[in-house]
Amino acid sequence: MTTEPEHTDPVPAPAPDLTIPLSAADARALGDDVGQMAMRLGAVLHGLAQLRDGGANTDDLATTVLMSNGLITRLEGIRDAAVRQHAARGGSYGALATSMDVTRATAQSRRDTLLRKDPSEMERWATDGD
């Protein structure tokens, strides 16, 4: 018989590393944007954890909003640039609809609306890196 108290708390697992697989060529093409995107994603994931834990204060929440907005804006630019290039390369509305998880008519409307406008600043950033 032991006098040691029984250990009932599970041992917490170590925090996983987040690995984003990129080829050397991809990393070169992205340059400093790799670090910026990773920083924003990390901040957003931290904000999500705080939201789930209920431990966020107003400054934390404002940072989550700021980083989320920056990430969303860039992701929208990437998506719009991809839609524009998909059209330029003869991509079908059906394939676009599948990738967007919408109907063909919705994909056609979204693509046609996008093509009537000049590329946004974030769309240019996505294609030029500037």
mmCIF file with all atom_site columns, C-alpha atoms in Angstrom:
data_model
loop_
_atom_site.group_PDB
_atom_site.id
_atom_site.type_symbol
_atom_site.label_atom_id
_atom_site.label_alt_id
_atom_site.label_comp_id
_atom_site.label_asym_id
_atom_site.label_entity_id
_atom_site.label_seq_id
_atom_site.pdbx_PDB_ins_code
_atom_site.Cartn_x
_atom_site.Cartn_y
_atom_site.Cartn_z
_atom_site.occupancy
_atom_site.B_iso_or_equiv
_atom_site.pdbx_formal_charge
_atom_site.auth_seq_id
_atom_site.auth_comp_id
_atom_site.auth_asym_id
_atom_site.auth_atom_id
_atom_site.pdbx_PDB_model_num
ATOM 1   C CA . MET A 1 1   ? 0.000   0.000  0.000   1.00 0.00 ? 1   MET A CA 1
ATOM 2   C CA . THR A 1 2   ? 1.268   3.461  -0.869  1.00 0.00 ? 2   THR A CA 1
ATOM 3   C CA . THR A 1 3   ? 0.701   6.728  0.888   1.00 0.00 ? 3   THR A CA 1
ATOM 4   C CA . GLU A 1 4   ? 1.082   8.694  -2.327  1.00 0.00 ? 4   GLU A CA 1
ATOM 5   C CA . PRO A 1 5   ? -2.131  10.339 -3.519  1.00 0.00 ? 5   PRO A CA 1
ATOM 6   C CA . GLU A 1 6   ? -3.558  8.820  -6.655  1.00 0.00 ? 6   GLU A CA 1
ATOM 7   C CA . HIS A 1 7   ? -2.839  10.974 -9.717  1.00 0.00 ? 7   HIS A CA 1
ATOM 8   C CA . THR A 1 8   ? -6.165  11.503 -11.470 1.00 0.00 ? 8   THR A CA 1
ATOM 9   C CA . ASP A 1 9   ? -5.407  14.543 -13.635 1.00 0.00 ? 9   ASP A CA 1
ATOM 10  C CA . PRO A 1 10  ? -4.410  13.658 -17.185 1.00 0.00 ? 10  PRO A CA 1
ATOM 11  C CA . VAL A 1 11  ? -0.995  14.823 -18.243 1.00 0.00 ? 11  VAL A CA 1
ATOM 12  C CA . PRO A 1 12  ? -1.503  17.623 -20.744 1.00 0.00 ? 12  PRO A CA 1
ATOM 13  C CA . ALA A 1 13  ? -0.270  16.869 -24.228 1.00 0.00 ? 13  ALA A CA 1
ATOM 14  C CA . PRO A 1 14  ? 2.441   19.158 -25.554 1.00 0.00 ? 14  PRO A CA 1
ATOM 15  C CA . ALA A 1 15  ? 1.241   21.931 -27.832 1.00 0.00 ? 15  ALA A CA 1
ATOM 16  C CA . PRO A 1 16  ? 1.508   20.793 -31.442 1.00 0.00 ? 16  PRO A CA 1
ATOM 17  C CA . ASP A 1 17  ? 3.735   22.633 -33.850 1.00 0.00 ? 17  ASP A CA 1
ATOM 18  C CA . LEU A 1 18  ? 1.925   24.043 -36.828 1.00 0.00 ? 18  LEU A CA 1
ATOM 19  C CA . THR A 1 19  ? 3.660   23.047 -40.026 1.00 0.00 ? 19  THR A CA 1
ATOM 20  C CA . ILE A 1 20  ? 2.683   24.529 -43.347 1.00 0.00 ? 20  ILE A CA 1
ATOM 21  C CA . PRO A 1 21  ? 4.376   22.541 -46.093 1.00 0.00 ? 21  PRO A CA 1
ATOM 22  C CA . LEU A 1 22  ? 5.810   24.810 -48.767 1.00 0.00 ? 22  LEU A CA 1
ATOM 23  C CA . SER A 1 23  ? 8.380   23.987 -51.377 1.00 0.00 ? 23  SER A CA 1
ATOM 24  C CA . ALA A 1 24  ? 11.527  26.089 -51.519 1.00 0.00 ? 24  ALA A CA 1
ATOM 25  C CA . ALA A 1 25  ? 10.231  27.587 -54.770 1.00 0.00 ? 25  ALA A CA 1
ATOM 26  C CA . ASP A 1 26  ? 6.926   28.542 -53.107 1.00 0.00 ? 26  ASP A CA 1
ATOM 27  C CA . ALA A 1 27  ? 8.742   30.129 -50.170 1.00 0.00 ? 27  ALA A CA 1
ATOM 28  C CA . ARG A 1 28  ? 10.951  32.154 -52.543 1.00 0.00 ? 28  ARG A CA 1
ATOM 29  C CA . ALA A 1 29  ? 7.922   33.298 -54.569 1.00 0.00 ? 29  ALA A CA 1
ATOM 30  C CA . LEU A 1 30  ? 6.145   34.440 -51.397 1.00 0.00 ? 30  LEU A CA 1
ATOM 31  C CA . GLY A 1 31  ? 9.130   36.166 -49.808 1.00 0.00 ? 31  GLY A CA 1
ATOM 32  C CA . ASP A 1 32  ? 8.324   38.118 -46.646 1.00 0.00 ? 32  ASP A CA 1
ATOM 33  C CA . ASP A 1 33  ? 4.607   37.453 -47.093 1.00 0.00 ? 33  ASP A CA 1
ATOM 34  C CA . VAL A 1 34  ? 5.128   33.943 -45.676 1.00 0.00 ? 34  VAL A CA 1
ATOM 35  C CA . GLY A 1 35  ? 5.989   35.391 -42.278 1.00 0.00 ? 35  GLY A CA 1
ATOM 36  C CA . GLN A 1 36  ? 3.212   37.971 -42.394 1.00 0.00 ? 36  GLN A CA 1
ATOM 37  C CA . MET A 1 37  ? 0.548   35.404 -43.270 1.00 0.00 ? 37  MET A CA 1
ATOM 38  C CA . ALA A 1 38  ? 1.834   32.961 -40.641 1.00 0.00 ? 38  ALA A CA 1
ATOM 39  C CA . MET A 1 39  ? 1.861   35.699 -37.994 1.00 0.00 ? 39  MET A CA 1
ATOM 40  C CA . ARG A 1 40  ? -1.727  36.691 -38.813 1.00 0.00 ? 40  ARG A CA 1
ATOM 41  C CA . LEU A 1 41  ? -2.920  33.087 -38.853 1.00 0.00 ? 41  LEU A CA 1
ATOM 42  C CA . GLY A 1 42  ? -1.203  32.402 -35.521 1.00 0.00 ? 42  GLY A CA 1
ATOM 43  C CA . ALA A 1 43  ? -2.793  35.491 -33.958 1.00 0.00 ? 43  ALA A CA 1
ATOM 44  C CA . VAL A 1 44  ? -6.236  34.493 -35.252 1.00 0.00 ? 44  VAL A CA 1
ATOM 45  C CA . LEU A 1 45  ? -5.859  30.943 -33.918 1.00 0.00 ? 45  LEU A CA 1
ATOM 46  C CA . HIS A 1 46  ? -4.771  32.372 -30.545 1.00 0.00 ? 46  HIS A CA 1
ATOM 47  C CA . GLY A 1 47  ? -7.847  34.602 -30.594 1.00 0.00 ? 47  GLY A CA 1
ATOM 48  C CA . LEU A 1 48  ? -10.033 31.603 -31.372 1.00 0.00 ? 48  LEU A CA 1
ATOM 49  C CA . ALA A 1 49  ? -8.569  29.753 -28.387 1.00 0.00 ? 49  ALA A CA 1
ATOM 50  C CA . GLN A 1 50  ? -9.271  32.760 -26.170 1.00 0.00 ? 50  GLN A CA 1
ATOM 51  C CA . LEU A 1 51  ? -12.858 32.942 -27.431 1.00 0.00 ? 51  LEU A CA 1
ATOM 52  C CA . ARG A 1 52  ? -13.379 29.268 -26.660 1.00 0.00 ? 52  ARG A CA 1
ATOM 53  C CA . ASP A 1 53  ? -11.755 29.539 -23.224 1.00 0.00 ? 53  ASP A CA 1
ATOM 54  C CA . GLY A 1 54  ? -13.641 32.735 -22.380 1.00 0.00 ? 54  GLY A CA 1
ATOM 55  C CA . GLY A 1 55  ? -10.420 34.407 -21.289 1.00 0.00 ? 55  GLY A CA 1
ATOM 56  C CA . ALA A 1 56  ? -10.201 37.270 -23.768 1.00 0.00 ? 56  ALA A CA 1
ATOM 57  C CA . ASN A 1 57  ? -10.223 40.856 -22.578 1.00 0.00 ? 57  ASN A CA 1
ATOM 58  C CA . THR A 1 58  ? -11.224 43.788 -24.801 1.00 0.00 ? 58  THR A CA 1
ATOM 59  C CA . ASP A 1 59  ? -7.651  44.345 -25.992 1.00 0.00 ? 59  ASP A CA 1
ATOM 60  C CA . ASP A 1 60  ? -7.355  40.662 -26.901 1.00 0.00 ? 60  ASP A CA 1
ATOM 61  C CA . LEU A 1 61  ? -10.642 40.819 -28.786 1.00 0.00 ? 61  LEU A CA 1
ATOM 62  C CA . ALA A 1 62  ? -9.585  43.955 -30.657 1.00 0.00 ? 62  ALA A CA 1
ATOM 63  C CA . THR A 1 63  ? -6.353  42.227 -31.698 1.00 0.00 ? 63  THR A CA 1
ATOM 64  C CA . THR A 1 64  ? -8.323  39.200 -32.893 1.00 0.00 ? 64  THR A CA 1
ATOM 65  C CA . VAL A 1 65  ? -10.584 41.471 -34.946 1.00 0.00 ? 65  VAL A CA 1
ATOM 66  C CA . LEU A 1 66  ? -7.573  43.304 -36.420 1.00 0.00 ? 66  LEU A CA 1
ATOM 67  C CA . MET A 1 67  ? -5.684  40.138 -37.347 1.00 0.00 ? 67  MET A CA 1
ATOM 68  C CA . SER A 1 68  ? -8.833  38.416 -38.665 1.00 0.00 ? 68  SER A CA 1
ATOM 69  C CA . ASN A 1 69  ? -9.645  41.408 -40.839 1.00 0.00 ? 69  ASN A CA 1
ATOM 70  C CA . GLY A 1 70  ? -6.114  41.474 -42.264 1.00 0.00 ? 70  GLY A CA 1
ATOM 71  C CA . LEU A 1 71  ? -6.191  37.754 -42.965 1.00 0.00 ? 71  LEU A CA 1
ATOM 72  C CA . ILE A 1 72  ? -9.683  37.829 -44.510 1.00 0.00 ? 72  ILE A CA 1
ATOM 73  C CA . THR A 1 73  ? -8.754  40.752 -46.753 1.00 0.00 ? 73  THR A CA 1
ATOM 74  C CA . ARG A 1 74  ? -5.700  38.906 -48.054 1.00 0.00 ? 74  ARG A CA 1
ATOM 75  C CA . LEU A 1 75  ? -7.596  35.639 -48.495 1.00 0.00 ? 75  LEU A CA 1
ATOM 76  C CA . GLU A 1 76  ? -10.280 37.452 -50.486 1.00 0.00 ? 76  GLU A CA 1
ATOM 77  C CA . GLY A 1 77  ? -7.575  38.921 -52.721 1.00 0.00 ? 77  GLY A CA 1
ATOM 78  C CA . ILE A 1 78  ? -6.070  35.479 -53.270 1.00 0.00 ? 78  ILE A CA 1
ATOM 79  C CA . ARG A 1 79  ? -9.475  33.990 -54.057 1.00 0.00 ? 79  ARG A CA 1
ATOM 80  C CA . ASP A 1 80  ? -10.414 36.799 -56.451 1.00 0.00 ? 80  ASP A CA 1
ATOM 81  C CA . ALA A 1 81  ? -7.078  36.560 -58.266 1.00 0.00 ? 81  ALA A CA 1
ATOM 82  C CA . ALA A 1 82  ? -7.561  32.805 -58.627 1.00 0.00 ? 82  ALA A CA 1
ATOM 83  C CA . VAL A 1 83  ? -11.102 33.273 -59.982 1.00 0.00 ? 83  VAL A CA 1
ATOM 84  C CA . ARG A 1 84  ? -9.883  35.891 -62.458 1.00 0.00 ? 84  ARG A CA 1
ATOM 85  C CA . GLN A 1 85  ? -7.028  33.668 -63.672 1.00 0.00 ? 85  GLN A CA 1
ATOM 86  C CA . HIS A 1 86  ? -9.341  30.635 -63.808 1.00 0.00 ? 86  HIS A CA 1
ATOM 87  C CA . ALA A 1 87  ? -11.548 32.591 -66.230 1.00 0.00 ? 87  ALA A CA 1
ATOM 88  C CA . ALA A 1 88  ? -8.570  33.851 -68.249 1.00 0.00 ? 88  ALA A CA 1
ATOM 89  C CA . ARG A 1 89  ? -7.337  30.281 -68.703 1.00 0.00 ? 89  ARG A CA 1
ATOM 90  C CA . GLY A 1 90  ? -10.708 29.035 -69.912 1.00 0.00 ? 90  GLY A CA 1
ATOM 91  C CA . GLY A 1 91  ? -11.903 27.445 -66.683 1.00 0.00 ? 91  GLY A CA 1
ATOM 92  C CA . SER A 1 92  ? -15.535 26.370 -66.742 1.00 0.00 ? 92  SER A CA 1
ATOM 93  C CA . TYR A 1 93  ? -18.331 27.730 -64.595 1.00 0.00 ? 93  TYR A CA 1
ATOM 94  C CA . GLY A 1 94  ? -19.020 24.152 -63.506 1.00 0.00 ? 94  GLY A CA 1
ATOM 95  C CA . ALA A 1 95  ? -15.503 23.616 -62.177 1.00 0.00 ? 95  ALA A CA 1
ATOM 96  C CA . LEU A 1 96  ? -15.634 27.005 -60.456 1.00 0.00 ? 96  LEU A CA 1
ATOM 97  C CA . ALA A 1 97  ? -19.005 26.131 -58.901 1.00 0.00 ? 97  ALA A CA 1
ATOM 98  C CA . THR A 1 98  ? -17.570 22.912 -57.525 1.00 0.00 ? 98  THR A CA 1
ATOM 99  C CA . SER A 1 99  ? -14.584 24.709 -55.999 1.00 0.00 ? 99  SER A CA 1
ATOM 100 C CA . MET A 1 100 ? -16.846 27.398 -54.491 1.00 0.00 ? 100 MET A CA 1
ATOM 101 C CA . ASP A 1 101 ? -19.415 24.837 -53.301 1.00 0.00 ? 101 ASP A CA 1
ATOM 102 C CA . VAL A 1 102 ? -22.215 26.822 -54.969 1.00 0.00 ? 102 VAL A CA 1
ATOM 103 C CA . THR A 1 103 ? -24.515 26.319 -57.917 1.00 0.00 ? 103 THR A CA 1
ATOM 104 C CA . ARG A 1 104 ? -23.239 26.912 -61.439 1.00 0.00 ? 104 ARG A CA 1
ATOM 105 C CA . ALA A 1 105 ? -25.471 29.992 -61.760 1.00 0.00 ? 105 ALA A CA 1
ATOM 106 C CA . THR A 1 106 ? -24.035 31.472 -58.558 1.00 0.00 ? 106 THR A CA 1
ATOM 107 C CA . ALA A 1 107 ? -20.467 30.801 -59.683 1.00 0.00 ? 107 ALA A CA 1
ATOM 108 C CA . GLN A 1 108 ? -21.212 32.415 -63.048 1.00 0.00 ? 108 GLN A CA 1
ATOM 109 C CA . SER A 1 109 ? -22.721 35.479 -61.393 1.00 0.00 ? 109 SER A CA 1
ATOM 110 C CA . ARG A 1 110 ? -19.829 35.884 -58.954 1.00 0.00 ? 110 ARG A CA 1
ATOM 111 C CA . ARG A 1 111 ? -17.183 35.454 -61.649 1.00 0.00 ? 111 ARG A CA 1
ATOM 112 C CA . ASP A 1 112 ? -18.919 37.791 -64.089 1.00 0.00 ? 112 ASP A CA 1
ATOM 113 C CA . THR A 1 113 ? -19.329 40.436 -61.377 1.00 0.00 ? 113 THR A CA 1
ATOM 114 C CA . LEU A 1 114 ? -15.645 40.155 -60.477 1.00 0.00 ? 114 LEU A CA 1
ATOM 115 C CA . LEU A 1 115 ? -14.524 40.408 -64.107 1.00 0.00 ? 115 LEU A CA 1
ATOM 116 C CA . ARG A 1 116 ? -16.472 43.650 -64.604 1.00 0.00 ? 116 ARG A CA 1
ATOM 117 C CA . LYS A 1 117 ? -14.277 45.326 -61.974 1.00 0.00 ? 117 LYS A CA 1
ATOM 118 C CA . ASP A 1 118 ? -10.597 46.186 -61.982 1.00 0.00 ? 118 ASP A CA 1
ATOM 119 C CA . PRO A 1 119 ? -8.455  44.019 -59.693 1.00 0.00 ? 119 PRO A CA 1
ATOM 120 C CA . SER A 1 120 ? -8.524  45.201 -56.074 1.00 0.00 ? 120 SER A CA 1
ATOM 121 C CA . GLU A 1 121 ? -5.404  46.208 -54.169 1.00 0.00 ? 121 GLU A CA 1
ATOM 122 C CA . MET A 1 122 ? -5.341  42.812 -52.432 1.00 0.00 ? 122 MET A CA 1
ATOM 123 C CA . GLU A 1 123 ? -5.865  41.001 -55.722 1.00 0.00 ? 123 GLU A CA 1
ATOM 124 C CA . ARG A 1 124 ? -2.862  42.839 -57.131 1.00 0.00 ? 124 ARG A CA 1
ATOM 125 C CA . TRP A 1 125 ? -0.930  41.993 -53.954 1.00 0.00 ? 125 TRP A CA 1
ATOM 126 C CA . ALA A 1 126 ? -1.786  38.315 -54.489 1.00 0.00 ? 126 ALA A CA 1
ATOM 127 C CA . THR A 1 127 ? -0.448  38.281 -58.038 1.00 0.00 ? 127 THR A CA 1
ATOM 128 C CA . ASP A 1 128 ? 2.387   40.805 -57.792 1.00 0.00 ? 128 ASP A CA 1
ATOM 129 C CA . GLY A 1 129 ? 3.449   40.592 -54.154 1.00 0.00 ? 129 GLY A CA 1
ATOM 130 C CA . ASP A 1 130 ? 3.403   44.377 -53.832 1.00 0.00 ? 130 ASP A CA 1
#
